[in-house]
XYZ file of C-alpha atoms in Angstrom:
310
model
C 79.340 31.266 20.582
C 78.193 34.529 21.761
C 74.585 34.125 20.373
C 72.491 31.445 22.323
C 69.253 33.217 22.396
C 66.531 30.876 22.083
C 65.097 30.558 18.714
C 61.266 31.173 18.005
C 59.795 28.031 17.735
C 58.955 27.110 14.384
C 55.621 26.914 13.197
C 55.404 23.128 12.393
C 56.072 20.944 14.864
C 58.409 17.569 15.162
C 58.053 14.233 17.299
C 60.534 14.028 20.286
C 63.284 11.945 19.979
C 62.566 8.462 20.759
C 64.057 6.748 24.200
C 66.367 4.971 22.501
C 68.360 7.857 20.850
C 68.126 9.598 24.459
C 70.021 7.041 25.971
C 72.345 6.530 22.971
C 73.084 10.730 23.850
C 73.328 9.208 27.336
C 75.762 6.731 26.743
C 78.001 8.984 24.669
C 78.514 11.593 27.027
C 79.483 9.673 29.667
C 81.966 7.671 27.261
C 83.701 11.192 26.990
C 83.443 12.023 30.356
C 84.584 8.519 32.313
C 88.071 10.166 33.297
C 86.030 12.795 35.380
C 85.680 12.390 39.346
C 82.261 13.657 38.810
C 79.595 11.718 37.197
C 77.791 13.484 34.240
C 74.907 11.253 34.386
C 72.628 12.874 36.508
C 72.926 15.736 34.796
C 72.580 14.045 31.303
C 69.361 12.481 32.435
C 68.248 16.345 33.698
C 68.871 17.227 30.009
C 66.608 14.802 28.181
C 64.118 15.238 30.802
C 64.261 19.197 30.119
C 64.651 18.652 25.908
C 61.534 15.694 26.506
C 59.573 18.572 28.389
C 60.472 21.439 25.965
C 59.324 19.412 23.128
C 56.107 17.837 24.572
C 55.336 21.444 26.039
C 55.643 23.163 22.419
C 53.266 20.368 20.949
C 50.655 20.326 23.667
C 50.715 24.327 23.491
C 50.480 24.300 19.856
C 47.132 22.429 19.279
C 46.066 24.865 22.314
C 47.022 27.827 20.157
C 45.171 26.425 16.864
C 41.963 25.315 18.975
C 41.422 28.717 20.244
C 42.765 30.484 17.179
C 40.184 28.596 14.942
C 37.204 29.402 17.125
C 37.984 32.988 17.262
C 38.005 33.334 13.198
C 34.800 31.213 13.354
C 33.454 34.081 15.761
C 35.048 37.194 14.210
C 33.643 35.660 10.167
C 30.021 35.363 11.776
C 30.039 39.637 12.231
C 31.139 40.309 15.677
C 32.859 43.728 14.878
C 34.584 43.721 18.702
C 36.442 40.880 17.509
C 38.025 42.312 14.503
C 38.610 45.645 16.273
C 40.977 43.809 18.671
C 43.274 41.975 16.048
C 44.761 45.239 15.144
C 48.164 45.615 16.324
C 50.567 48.315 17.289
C 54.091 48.888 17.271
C 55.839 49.170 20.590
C 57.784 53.065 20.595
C 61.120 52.473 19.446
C 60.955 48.752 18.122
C 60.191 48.250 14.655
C 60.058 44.927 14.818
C 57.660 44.314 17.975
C 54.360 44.427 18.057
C 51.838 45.412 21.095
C 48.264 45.067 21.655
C 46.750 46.106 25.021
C 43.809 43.899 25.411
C 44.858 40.797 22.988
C 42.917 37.743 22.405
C 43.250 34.896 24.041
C 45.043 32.878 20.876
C 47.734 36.044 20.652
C 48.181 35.731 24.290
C 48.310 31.358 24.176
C 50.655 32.144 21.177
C 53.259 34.629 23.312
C 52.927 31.776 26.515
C 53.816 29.391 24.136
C 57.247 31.470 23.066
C 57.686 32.204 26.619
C 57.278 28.344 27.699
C 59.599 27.396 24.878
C 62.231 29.502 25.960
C 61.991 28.760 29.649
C 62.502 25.460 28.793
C 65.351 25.747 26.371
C 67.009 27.810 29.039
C 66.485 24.623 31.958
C 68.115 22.575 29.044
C 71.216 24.678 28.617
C 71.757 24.517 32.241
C 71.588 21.351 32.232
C 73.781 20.688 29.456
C 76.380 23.150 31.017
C 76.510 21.071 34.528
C 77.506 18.041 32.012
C 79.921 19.881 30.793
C 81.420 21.101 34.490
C 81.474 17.200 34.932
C 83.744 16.869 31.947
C 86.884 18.564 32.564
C 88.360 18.523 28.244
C 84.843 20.170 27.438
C 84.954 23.179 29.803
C 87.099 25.929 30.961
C 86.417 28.916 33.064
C 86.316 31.051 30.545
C 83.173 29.158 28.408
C 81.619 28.998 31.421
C 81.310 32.639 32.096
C 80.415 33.186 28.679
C 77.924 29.909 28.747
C 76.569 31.423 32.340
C 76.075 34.973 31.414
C 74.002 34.315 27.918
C 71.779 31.737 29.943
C 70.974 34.100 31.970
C 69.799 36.610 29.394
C 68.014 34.428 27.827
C 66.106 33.634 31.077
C 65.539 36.924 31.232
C 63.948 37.260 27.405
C 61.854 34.211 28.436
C 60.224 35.950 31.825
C 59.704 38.878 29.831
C 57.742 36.695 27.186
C 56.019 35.042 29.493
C 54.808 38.128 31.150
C 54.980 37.137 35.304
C 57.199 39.102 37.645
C 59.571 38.266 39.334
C 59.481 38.796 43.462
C 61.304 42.255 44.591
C 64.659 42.210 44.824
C 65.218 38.851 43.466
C 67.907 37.937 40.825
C 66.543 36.880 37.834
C 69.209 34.347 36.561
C 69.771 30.506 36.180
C 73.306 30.796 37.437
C 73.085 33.072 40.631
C 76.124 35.360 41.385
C 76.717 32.873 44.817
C 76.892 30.288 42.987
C 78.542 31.230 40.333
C 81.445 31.652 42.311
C 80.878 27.763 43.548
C 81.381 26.804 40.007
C 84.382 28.718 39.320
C 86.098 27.272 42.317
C 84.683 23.516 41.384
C 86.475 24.641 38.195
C 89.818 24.991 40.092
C 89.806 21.775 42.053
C 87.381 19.001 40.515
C 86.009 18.177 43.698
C 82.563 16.723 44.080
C 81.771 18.270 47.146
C 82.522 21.976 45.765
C 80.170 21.461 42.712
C 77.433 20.411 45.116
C 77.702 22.957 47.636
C 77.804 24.960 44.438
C 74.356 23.464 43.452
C 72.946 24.059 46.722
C 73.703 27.710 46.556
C 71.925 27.780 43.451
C 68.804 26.502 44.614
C 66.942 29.127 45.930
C 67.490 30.490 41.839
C 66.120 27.020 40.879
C 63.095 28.073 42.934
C 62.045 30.956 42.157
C 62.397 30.072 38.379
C 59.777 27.357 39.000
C 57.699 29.284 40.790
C 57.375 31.661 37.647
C 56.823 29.047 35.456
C 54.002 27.643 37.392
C 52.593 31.086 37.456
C 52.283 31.879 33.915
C 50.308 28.433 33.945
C 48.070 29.540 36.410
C 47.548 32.751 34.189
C 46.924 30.708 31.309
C 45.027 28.116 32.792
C 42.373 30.587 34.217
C 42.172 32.090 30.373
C 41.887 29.014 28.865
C 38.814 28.295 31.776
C 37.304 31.784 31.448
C 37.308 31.327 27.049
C 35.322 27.889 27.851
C 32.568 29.491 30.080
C 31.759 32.182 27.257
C 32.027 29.497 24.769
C 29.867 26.698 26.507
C 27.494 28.904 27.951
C 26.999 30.161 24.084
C 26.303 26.733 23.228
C 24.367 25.368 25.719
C 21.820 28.299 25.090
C 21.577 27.315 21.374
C 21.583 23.887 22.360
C 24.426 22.693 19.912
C 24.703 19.461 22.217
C 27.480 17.807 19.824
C 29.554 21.316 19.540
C 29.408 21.275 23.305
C 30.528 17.838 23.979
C 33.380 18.678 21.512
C 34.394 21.846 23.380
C 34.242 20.100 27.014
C 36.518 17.226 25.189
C 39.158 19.677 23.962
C 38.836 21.719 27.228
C 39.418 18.838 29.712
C 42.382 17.697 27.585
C 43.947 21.228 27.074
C 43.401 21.481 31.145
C 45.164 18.263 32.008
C 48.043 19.476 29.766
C 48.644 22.947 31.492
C 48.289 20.697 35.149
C 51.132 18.492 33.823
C 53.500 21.296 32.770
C 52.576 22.990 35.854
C 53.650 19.936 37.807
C 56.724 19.555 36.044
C 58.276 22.889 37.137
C 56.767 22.378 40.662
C 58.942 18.933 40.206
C 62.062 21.210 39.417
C 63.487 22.443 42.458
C 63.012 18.857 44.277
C 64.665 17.374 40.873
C 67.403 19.975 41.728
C 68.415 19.208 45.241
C 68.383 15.442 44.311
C 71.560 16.425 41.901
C 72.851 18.170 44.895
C 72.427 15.912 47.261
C 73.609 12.829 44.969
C 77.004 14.547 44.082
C 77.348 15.044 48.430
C 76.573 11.412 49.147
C 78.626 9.720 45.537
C 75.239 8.472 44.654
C 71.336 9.369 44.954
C 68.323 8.581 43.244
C 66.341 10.978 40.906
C 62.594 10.185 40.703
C 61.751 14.115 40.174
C 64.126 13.856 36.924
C 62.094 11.094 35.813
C 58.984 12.832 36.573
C 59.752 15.743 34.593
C 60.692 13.417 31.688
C 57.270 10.845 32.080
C 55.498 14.786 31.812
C 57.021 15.306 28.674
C 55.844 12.258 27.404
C 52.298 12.699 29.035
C 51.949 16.438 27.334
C 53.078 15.102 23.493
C 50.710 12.623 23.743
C 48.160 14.505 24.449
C 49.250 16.970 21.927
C 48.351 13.414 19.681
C 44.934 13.320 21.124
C 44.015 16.954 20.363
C 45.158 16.734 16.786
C 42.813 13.877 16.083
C 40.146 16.324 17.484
């Protein structure tokens, strides 16, 4: 139980579970949960929205990866020497297993966002699958949740890292915050609805600054992705290669609209956040910022369908 670090995502790539084996999950945990005083729906739906996102994110990023890794080989095989010069890598002092380049290509970099996006995610899906579990009294105890808590927020930590932004001075970089943390443990003690949502609220300012870093290292990718495309069209458009060049702006406004929906999606997060909160306080509460996150999911696989047809 002690290793939950996220798993590299594999190199071939599966469809997201369909709707109706989400709500299947949906209805089963809240079978094995209906003696609780706190509803684990909510945070059920938060977990298939965060698994829907994860997957449609790894997709999306994938075709990104291939697009820009193809066009690079294309450039490096036609005898610019630069090009080669730069895939050479280097191991990191003291890691014989890393590798380091200082002034990668943009398909290494899209390929470490992509780890770092996966991971993120995975991360907002184990939280979420630990609040169902603090809603179902025979599946936690204090104990698994320290345990549960303190690898989550390693591997948040492993996924910032990966994806390369920093964090604000001074600010704790962990998806259960030590305040809040100590919310939990008491909601452990006494069940009481109100105690795991003032425990929730305590945690949002965490919630926040984890989706502002996610929507940074889109920003950072998205200007990339934009400055790749104005070498690459500007290349074309001298040569005039007008079907190349409507094939590039294609891919490009696709790949775009798929880093502004994942980028949207974590801006959805903390709002998606303080809707569980405020749900639990009031015994009931609607969640359209849970079902946005999910519908972006959705959105980025299938574009990750139009860019393979490409």
């Amino acid at each position: 139980m002690r290793n939950l670090r996220c798993p590299r995502p594999a190199p071939t790539r599966s469809r997201p579970r369909p709707l109706l084996a989400i709500i299947a999950v949906v209805f089963l945990v809240a079978g094995a949960a209906g003696c609780a005083t706190t509803s684990a729906d909510p945070f059920t739906a938060l977990a298939a929205s965060a698994q829907q996102l994860r997957d449609g994110a790894d997709a999306s990023l994938s075709a990104l990866h291939d697009r820009v890794r193809d066009r690079y080989i294309s450039e490096a095989a036609a005898g610019d020497v630069d090009k080669v010069q730069v895939l050479l890598l280097l191991q990191p002092p003291g890691d014989p297993f890393g590798w380091t380049n200082p002034n990668p290509p943009l398909f290494l970099r899209a390929a470490r966002f992509r780890e770092g996006v996966y991971r993120l995610n995975s991360v907002l899906v184990g939280y979420a699958r630990v609040l169902v579990q603090l809603a179902s009294p025979d599946l936690l105890n204090p104990e698994l949740f320290e345990q549960l808590a303190a690898d989550l927020n390693g591997n948040l930590r492993t996924a910032v890292q990966t994806l390369g932004v920093q964090a604000q001075p001074n600010k704790e970089i962990a998806i259960f915050s030590t305040v809040a943390s100590g919310g939990f443990r008491a909601y452990l003690q006494n069940r009481q609805r109100t105690t795991l949502s003032k425990a929730l609220q305590d945690n949002q300012a965490t919630m926040d600054e984890i989706a502002d870093l996610g929507a940074s290292a889109v920003r950072i990718t998205a200007v990339a992705v934009r400055n790749e495309y104005d070498l690459a069209s500007n290349g074309l458009a001298q040569r005039k290669a007008i079907k190349e060049l409507i094939e590039l702006d294609d891919r490009f406004i696709k790949e775009m609209a798929g880093l502004r929906t994942l980028y949207d999606a974590y801006r959805a997060l903390p709002a998606a956040h303080r809707e569980l909160a405020a749900g639990l306080a009031a015994g009931q509460g609607a969640y359209p910022s849970i079902r946005e996150i999910y519908e972006s999911g959705r959105a980025l696989y299938r574009l990750y369908e139009q860019l393979s047809k490409g």
